[in-house]
Amino acid sequence: MDALSEPPQPKSKKFLSGNFNKYLFEFSLLFLAVFLGFFADSMREENAEKQLAYELAKSFYEELKNDSITVMSKIEGRIKKEKAIDYMVTFLKDSSLHTSSKSLAINFLWATTARTPIIFTPRTVIFQQLKSSGSLRYFKNQRLQQLVGDLSVSIEYILERQELEAAVYKLYIEPIMIDHMDFDFQGKLFDTGIFDRLASYESSDEYIPFHLSQPEKINREAYINALRYYHTNNIKSTRMIPFEAYVKVNAELLKELRHEFQLTY
């Protein structure tokens, strides 16, 4: 009788242990490769975000810096307009309406006509991009985010106030200009330019005759009240509140951007 064949012997523990270690090693290598891949992608994304944040901050900084210069020139324009209105109020109180002088001409122009030198229109290309595209999230600094919000509020306030000024000007001041401007004088003065020409005329010895038109129709008290209202409740208050608020937040933003992104003046 043939001997019964022996059943297959189970693999040794040493063999199983060796295979397990091999699989574990291969799995570890695969896991490490995947992890390093994710880590590298994360690092690339983080570096890309940092670079984008830097570029946005740099452009935003230049935008704010330019506006910081512009707003100061507009503040100077407002102060000059306020002084011109003060001059006209004093003149209307008791001066002869038939007087002709260079000072009267210049101050009448500034009080009743000049508006471009006082209107501030902030550059908001980068600012709007930060808001609309969600790029503000690249600014991790909470103080920066807060200041950007403050900037938005101050700009909206300025634009709102300037709309009010425009309405008051059209209703009360423009009629004074239309009724009493010496348009012969204006035509001769502005034959080669507007505000640059006015500035050169002010600082020169040149004299162009100026007379108030229709002086018999001037209502002194009504015009004084209109000019004072325009002066204090509009031009001056806008300068002292929203303009000054903008100047402050602009300066703080520039400082924070320099600190956060190592930007130079």
mmCIF file of C-alpha atoms in Angstrom:
data_model
loop_
_atom_site.group_PDB
_atom_site.id
_atom_site.type_symbol
_atom_site.label_atom_id
_atom_site.label_comp_id
_atom_site.label_asym_id
_atom_site.label_seq_id
_atom_site.Cartn_x
_atom_site.Cartn_y
_atom_site.Cartn_z
ATOM 1 C CA MET A 1 0.000 0.000 0.000
ATOM 2 C CA ASP A 2 1.367 3.369 -1.025
ATOM 3 C CA ALA A 3 2.298 5.664 1.754
ATOM 4 C CA LEU A 4 -0.087 8.559 2.217
ATOM 5 C CA SER A 5 1.319 11.834 0.828
ATOM 6 C CA GLU A 6 2.088 14.343 3.474
ATOM 7 C CA PRO A 7 -0.080 17.503 3.563
ATOM 8 C CA PRO A 8 1.657 20.779 2.577
ATOM 9 C CA GLN A 9 3.454 22.354 5.421
ATOM 10 C CA PRO A 10 2.379 25.906 6.438
ATOM 11 C CA LYS A 11 4.789 28.667 5.574
ATOM 12 C CA SER A 12 7.116 29.519 8.314
ATOM 13 C CA LYS A 13 6.590 32.535 10.516
ATOM 14 C CA LYS A 14 9.892 33.860 9.252
ATOM 15 C CA PHE A 15 8.600 33.831 5.679
ATOM 16 C CA LEU A 16 5.356 35.616 6.606
ATOM 17 C CA SER A 17 7.220 38.143 8.677
ATOM 18 C CA GLY A 18 9.561 38.888 5.786
ATOM 19 C CA ASN A 19 6.704 39.495 3.351
ATOM 20 C CA PHE A 20 4.877 41.700 5.839
ATOM 21 C CA ASN A 21 7.965 43.813 6.379
ATOM 22 C CA LYS A 22 8.397 44.088 2.623
ATOM 23 C CA TYR A 23 4.790 45.220 2.115
ATOM 24 C CA LEU A 24 5.036 47.600 5.044
ATOM 25 C CA PHE A 25 8.197 49.109 3.603
ATOM 26 C CA GLU A 26 6.622 49.517 0.163
ATOM 27 C CA PHE A 27 3.485 51.016 1.684
ATOM 28 C CA SER A 28 5.621 53.419 3.713
ATOM 29 C CA LEU A 29 7.478 54.497 0.588
ATOM 30 C CA LEU A 30 4.202 55.021 -1.266
ATOM 31 C CA PHE A 31 2.696 56.942 1.643
ATOM 32 C CA LEU A 32 5.822 59.074 1.950
ATOM 33 C CA ALA A 33 5.782 59.819 -1.782
ATOM 34 C CA VAL A 34 2.124 60.860 -1.665
ATOM 35 C CA PHE A 35 2.694 62.909 1.489
ATOM 36 C CA LEU A 36 5.714 64.669 0.025
ATOM 37 C CA GLY A 37 3.735 65.357 -3.143
ATOM 38 C CA PHE A 38 0.926 66.943 -1.165
ATOM 39 C CA PHE A 39 3.459 68.827 0.939
ATOM 40 C CA ALA A 40 5.268 70.130 -2.148
ATOM 41 C CA ASP A 41 1.962 71.223 -3.717
ATOM 42 C CA SER A 42 0.986 72.922 -0.481
ATOM 43 C CA MET A 43 4.323 74.720 -0.311
ATOM 44 C CA ARG A 44 4.028 75.814 -3.943
ATOM 45 C CA GLU A 45 0.506 77.087 -3.327
ATOM 46 C CA GLU A 46 1.566 78.898 -0.164
ATOM 47 C CA ASN A 47 4.529 80.504 -1.917
ATOM 48 C CA ALA A 48 2.311 81.492 -4.848
ATOM 49 C CA GLU A 49 -0.184 83.079 -2.442
ATOM 50 C CA LYS A 50 2.600 84.937 -0.655
ATOM 51 C CA GLN A 51 3.930 86.240 -3.966
ATOM 52 C CA LEU A 52 0.452 87.264 -5.085
ATOM 53 C CA ALA A 53 -0.179 88.963 -1.747
ATOM 54 C CA TYR A 54 3.104 90.841 -2.118
ATOM 55 C CA GLU A 55 2.285 91.991 -5.657
ATOM 56 C CA LEU A 56 -1.199 93.101 -4.619
ATOM 57 C CA ALA A 57 0.181 94.878 -1.561
ATOM 58 C CA LYS A 58 2.800 96.651 -3.667
ATOM 59 C CA SER A 59 0.227 97.845 -6.215
ATOM 60 C CA PHE A 60 -2.208 98.808 -3.459
ATOM 61 C CA TYR A 61 0.563 100.718 -1.705
ATOM 62 C CA GLU A 62 1.357 102.740 -4.831
ATOM 63 C CA GLU A 63 -2.340 103.483 -5.326
ATOM 64 C CA LEU A 64 -2.683 104.703 -1.742
ATOM 65 C CA LYS A 65 0.553 106.669 -1.918
ATOM 66 C CA ASN A 66 -0.601 108.537 -5.025
ATOM 67 C CA ASP A 67 -3.955 109.263 -3.400
ATOM 68 C CA SER A 68 -2.249 110.543 -0.251
ATOM 69 C CA ILE A 69 -0.616 113.228 -2.399
ATOM 70 C CA THR A 70 -3.801 113.990 -4.315
ATOM 71 C CA VAL A 71 -5.989 114.344 -1.234
ATOM 72 C CA MET A 72 -3.590 116.867 0.304
ATOM 73 C CA SER A 73 -3.782 119.011 -2.835
ATOM 74 C CA LYS A 74 -7.592 118.838 -2.644
ATOM 75 C CA ILE A 75 -7.484 119.908 0.998
ATOM 76 C CA GLU A 76 -5.338 122.883 -0.013
ATOM 77 C CA GLY A 77 -7.873 123.677 -2.731
ATOM 78 C CA ARG A 78 -10.697 123.574 -0.202
ATOM 79 C CA ILE A 79 -8.885 125.900 2.173
ATOM 80 C CA LYS A 80 -8.319 128.325 -0.690
ATOM 81 C CA LYS A 81 -11.982 128.143 -1.680
ATOM 82 C CA GLU A 82 -13.042 128.722 1.937
ATOM 83 C CA LYS A 83 -10.859 131.841 2.071
ATOM 84 C CA ALA A 84 -12.311 133.064 -1.224
ATOM 85 C CA ILE A 85 -15.836 132.642 0.144
ATOM 86 C CA ASP A 86 -14.825 134.527 3.306
ATOM 87 C CA TYR A 87 -13.544 137.322 1.068
ATOM 88 C CA MET A 88 -16.807 137.460 -0.878
ATOM 89 C CA VAL A 89 -18.907 137.468 2.302
ATOM 90 C CA THR A 90 -16.901 140.410 3.634
ATOM 91 C CA PHE A 91 -17.128 142.161 0.271
ATOM 92 C CA LEU A 92 -20.895 141.720 0.037
ATOM 93 C CA LYS A 93 -21.459 143.163 3.501
ATOM 94 C CA ASP A 94 -20.565 146.752 2.695
ATOM 95 C CA SER A 95 -18.356 147.154 -0.402
ATOM 96 C CA SER A 96 -19.445 148.946 -3.543
ATOM 97 C CA LEU A 97 -20.794 146.451 -6.053
ATOM 98 C CA HIS A 98 -19.300 148.539 -8.851
ATOM 99 C CA THR A 99 -15.756 148.027 -7.567
ATOM 100 C CA SER A 100 -13.226 146.536 -9.964
ATOM 101 C CA SER A 101 -10.129 144.802 -8.619
ATOM 102 C CA LYS A 102 -7.935 141.827 -9.301
ATOM 103 C CA SER A 103 -8.612 140.439 -5.809
ATOM 104 C CA LEU A 104 -12.359 140.581 -6.386
ATOM 105 C CA ALA A 105 -12.024 138.784 -9.714
ATOM 106 C CA ILE A 106 -9.841 135.989 -8.328
ATOM 107 C CA ASN A 107 -11.925 135.444 -5.206
ATOM 108 C CA PHE A 108 -15.212 135.545 -7.100
ATOM 109 C CA LEU A 109 -13.859 132.859 -9.437
ATOM 110 C CA TRP A 110 -12.660 130.662 -6.583
ATOM 111 C CA ALA A 111 -15.805 131.149 -4.513
ATOM 112 C CA THR A 112 -18.391 130.569 -7.233
ATOM 113 C CA THR A 113 -16.683 128.639 -10.021
ATOM 114 C CA ALA A 114 -13.665 126.518 -9.054
ATOM 115 C CA ARG A 115 -14.789 122.986 -8.201
ATOM 116 C CA THR A 116 -12.199 120.685 -9.776
ATOM 117 C CA PRO A 117 -9.484 121.707 -7.253
ATOM 118 C CA ILE A 118 -11.677 120.538 -4.352
ATOM 119 C CA ILE A 119 -13.128 117.265 -5.679
ATOM 120 C CA PHE A 120 -11.281 114.136 -4.599
ATOM 121 C CA THR A 121 -11.755 110.995 -6.685
ATOM 122 C CA PRO A 122 -9.700 108.181 -5.134
ATOM 123 C CA ARG A 123 -7.964 105.671 -7.378
ATOM 124 C CA THR A 124 -9.651 102.408 -6.456
ATOM 125 C CA VAL A 125 -8.589 99.933 -9.161
ATOM 126 C CA ILE A 126 -6.558 97.682 -6.843
ATOM 127 C CA PHE A 127 -8.831 98.423 -3.905
ATOM 128 C CA GLN A 128 -11.902 97.259 -5.842
ATOM 129 C CA GLN A 129 -9.998 94.207 -7.084
ATOM 130 C CA LEU A 130 -9.194 93.262 -3.501
ATOM 131 C CA LYS A 131 -12.853 93.562 -2.539
ATOM 132 C CA SER A 132 -14.585 92.032 -5.560
ATOM 133 C CA SER A 133 -12.243 89.117 -6.284
ATOM 134 C CA GLY A 134 -11.841 87.956 -2.705
ATOM 135 C CA SER A 135 -8.114 88.683 -2.883
ATOM 136 C CA LEU A 136 -8.328 90.369 0.485
ATOM 137 C CA ARG A 137 -8.008 86.873 1.986
ATOM 138 C CA TYR A 138 -4.344 86.921 0.976
ATOM 139 C CA PHE A 139 -3.822 89.619 3.589
ATOM 140 C CA LYS A 140 -3.606 87.452 6.696
ATOM 141 C CA ASN A 141 -2.988 90.435 8.957
ATOM 142 C CA GLN A 142 -6.288 91.239 10.695
ATOM 143 C CA ARG A 143 -5.225 94.845 11.238
ATOM 144 C CA LEU A 144 -4.767 95.222 7.482
ATOM 145 C CA GLN A 145 -8.212 93.796 6.812
ATOM 146 C CA GLN A 146 -9.742 96.166 9.357
ATOM 147 C CA LEU A 147 -7.997 99.171 7.807
ATOM 148 C CA VAL A 148 -9.177 98.187 4.324
ATOM 149 C CA GLY A 149 -12.711 98.167 5.707
ATOM 150 C CA ASP A 150 -12.153 101.590 7.281
ATOM 151 C CA LEU A 151 -10.830 102.867 3.951
ATOM 152 C CA SER A 152 -13.980 101.688 2.193
ATOM 153 C CA VAL A 153 -16.155 103.535 4.707
ATOM 154 C CA SER A 154 -14.142 106.761 4.418
ATOM 155 C CA ILE A 155 -14.244 106.722 0.603
ATOM 156 C CA GLU A 156 -17.999 106.179 0.570
ATOM 157 C CA TYR A 157 -18.425 109.046 3.037
ATOM 158 C CA ILE A 158 -16.335 111.403 0.895
ATOM 159 C CA LEU A 159 -18.261 110.538 -2.267
ATOM 160 C CA GLU A 160 -21.564 110.985 -0.457
ATOM 161 C CA ARG A 161 -20.519 114.390 0.884
ATOM 162 C CA GLN A 162 -19.269 115.527 -2.514
ATOM 163 C CA GLU A 163 -22.612 114.599 -4.059
ATOM 164 C CA LEU A 164 -24.298 116.786 -1.449
ATOM 165 C CA GLU A 165 -21.889 119.625 -2.205
ATOM 166 C CA ALA A 166 -22.646 119.343 -5.917
ATOM 167 C CA ALA A 167 -26.377 119.613 -5.237
ATOM 168 C CA VAL A 168 -25.918 122.649 -2.969
ATOM 169 C CA TYR A 169 -23.593 124.279 -5.484
ATOM 170 C CA LYS A 170 -26.048 123.808 -8.339
ATOM 171 C CA LEU A 171 -28.974 125.111 -6.293
ATOM 172 C CA TYR A 172 -27.404 128.111 -4.531
ATOM 173 C CA ILE A 173 -23.955 129.016 -5.879
ATOM 174 C CA GLU A 174 -24.105 128.385 -9.609
ATOM 175 C CA PRO A 175 -26.959 130.912 -10.059
ATOM 176 C CA ILE A 176 -24.764 133.589 -8.437
ATOM 177 C CA MET A 177 -21.976 132.763 -10.855
ATOM 178 C CA ILE A 178 -24.268 132.740 -13.909
ATOM 179 C CA ASP A 179 -25.997 136.006 -13.003
ATOM 180 C CA HIS A 180 -22.946 138.005 -11.966
ATOM 181 C CA MET A 181 -19.854 136.585 -13.667
ATOM 182 C CA ASP A 182 -17.997 138.959 -15.975
ATOM 183 C CA PHE A 183 -17.809 136.571 -18.914
ATOM 184 C CA ASP A 184 -15.687 138.978 -20.949
ATOM 185 C CA PHE A 185 -13.092 138.750 -18.184
ATOM 186 C CA GLN A 186 -13.439 134.966 -18.043
ATOM 187 C CA GLY A 187 -12.995 134.624 -21.795
ATOM 188 C CA LYS A 188 -9.822 136.718 -21.785
ATOM 189 C CA LEU A 189 -8.398 134.952 -18.742
ATOM 190 C CA PHE A 190 -9.003 131.402 -19.896
ATOM 191 C CA ASP A 191 -7.974 131.784 -23.509
ATOM 192 C CA THR A 192 -4.925 129.527 -23.003
ATOM 193 C CA GLY A 193 -5.897 127.245 -20.111
ATOM 194 C CA ILE A 194 -7.930 126.999 -16.932
ATOM 195 C CA PHE A 195 -6.415 126.433 -13.499
ATOM 196 C CA ASP A 196 -2.775 126.711 -14.539
ATOM 197 C CA ARG A 197 -3.700 129.951 -16.236
ATOM 198 C CA LEU A 198 -5.560 131.169 -13.146
ATOM 199 C CA ALA A 199 -2.553 130.366 -10.943
ATOM 200 C CA SER A 200 -0.182 132.232 -13.250
ATOM 201 C CA TYR A 201 -2.566 135.210 -13.362
ATOM 202 C CA GLU A 202 -2.745 135.319 -9.562
ATOM 203 C CA SER A 203 1.030 135.412 -9.199
ATOM 204 C CA SER A 204 1.673 137.910 -11.996
ATOM 205 C CA ASP A 205 1.313 141.668 -12.382
ATOM 206 C CA GLU A 206 -1.100 141.164 -15.248
ATOM 207 C CA TYR A 207 -4.469 142.857 -14.856
ATOM 208 C CA ILE A 208 -7.674 142.112 -16.740
ATOM 209 C CA PRO A 209 -10.616 144.391 -15.898
ATOM 210 C CA PHE A 210 -13.422 142.675 -13.997
ATOM 211 C CA HIS A 211 -16.866 143.979 -13.073
ATOM 212 C CA LEU A 212 -19.735 142.132 -11.465
ATOM 213 C CA SER A 213 -22.534 141.664 -13.964
ATOM 214 C CA GLN A 214 -25.998 142.979 -13.085
ATOM 215 C CA PRO A 215 -24.960 144.456 -9.722
ATOM 216 C CA GLU A 216 -28.451 145.909 -9.260
ATOM 217 C CA LYS A 217 -29.838 142.363 -8.944
ATOM 218 C CA ILE A 218 -27.475 141.314 -6.167
ATOM 219 C CA ASN A 219 -29.303 140.418 -2.953
ATOM 220 C CA ARG A 220 -26.532 140.911 -0.423
ATOM 221 C CA GLU A 221 -28.139 139.122 2.518
ATOM 222 C CA ALA A 222 -29.356 136.157 0.470
ATOM 223 C CA TYR A 223 -25.975 135.707 -1.213
ATOM 224 C CA ILE A 224 -24.109 135.983 2.089
ATOM 225 C CA ASN A 225 -26.335 133.303 3.620
ATOM 226 C CA ALA A 226 -25.918 131.009 0.612
ATOM 227 C CA LEU A 227 -22.150 131.431 0.579
ATOM 228 C CA ARG A 228 -21.845 130.870 4.322
ATOM 229 C CA TYR A 229 -23.963 127.731 4.136
ATOM 230 C CA TYR A 230 -21.896 126.409 1.249
ATOM 231 C CA HIS A 231 -18.691 127.312 3.095
ATOM 232 C CA THR A 232 -19.314 125.863 6.546
ATOM 233 C CA ASN A 233 -21.913 123.149 6.042
ATOM 234 C CA ASN A 234 -20.316 121.776 2.898
ATOM 235 C CA ILE A 235 -16.755 122.667 1.887
ATOM 236 C CA LYS A 236 -15.258 123.078 5.353
ATOM 237 C CA SER A 237 -17.131 120.287 7.142
ATOM 238 C CA THR A 238 -16.273 117.808 4.377
ATOM 239 C CA ARG A 239 -12.628 118.804 4.646
ATOM 240 C CA MET A 240 -12.541 118.520 8.426
ATOM 241 C CA ILE A 241 -14.447 115.238 8.829
ATOM 242 C CA PRO A 242 -14.424 112.735 5.915
ATOM 243 C CA PHE A 243 -11.276 114.119 4.277
ATOM 244 C CA GLU A 244 -9.332 114.043 7.538
ATOM 245 C CA ALA A 245 -10.664 110.549 8.283
ATOM 246 C CA TYR A 246 -9.407 109.400 4.888
ATOM 247 C CA VAL A 247 -5.991 110.985 5.443
ATOM 248 C CA LYS A 248 -5.676 109.147 8.758
ATOM 249 C CA VAL A 249 -6.686 105.697 7.505
ATOM 250 C CA ASN A 250 -4.582 106.140 4.358
ATOM 251 C CA ALA A 251 -1.487 106.874 6.469
ATOM 252 C CA GLU A 252 -2.163 103.915 8.765
ATOM 253 C CA LEU A 253 -2.641 101.573 5.809
ATOM 254 C CA LEU A 254 0.600 102.710 4.194
ATOM 255 C CA LYS A 255 2.429 102.135 7.470
ATOM 256 C CA GLU A 256 0.907 98.671 7.968
ATOM 257 C CA LEU A 257 1.657 97.624 4.380
ATOM 258 C CA ARG A 258 5.281 98.741 4.742
ATOM 259 C CA HIS A 259 5.616 96.737 7.938
ATOM 260 C CA GLU A 260 3.817 93.602 6.734
ATOM 261 C CA PHE A 261 5.446 93.339 3.296
ATOM 262 C CA GLN A 262 8.747 95.185 3.875
ATOM 263 C CA LEU A 263 7.855 97.858 1.337
ATOM 264 C CA THR A 264 9.859 101.040 0.991
ATOM 265 C CA TYR A 265 8.640 104.618 0.822
#
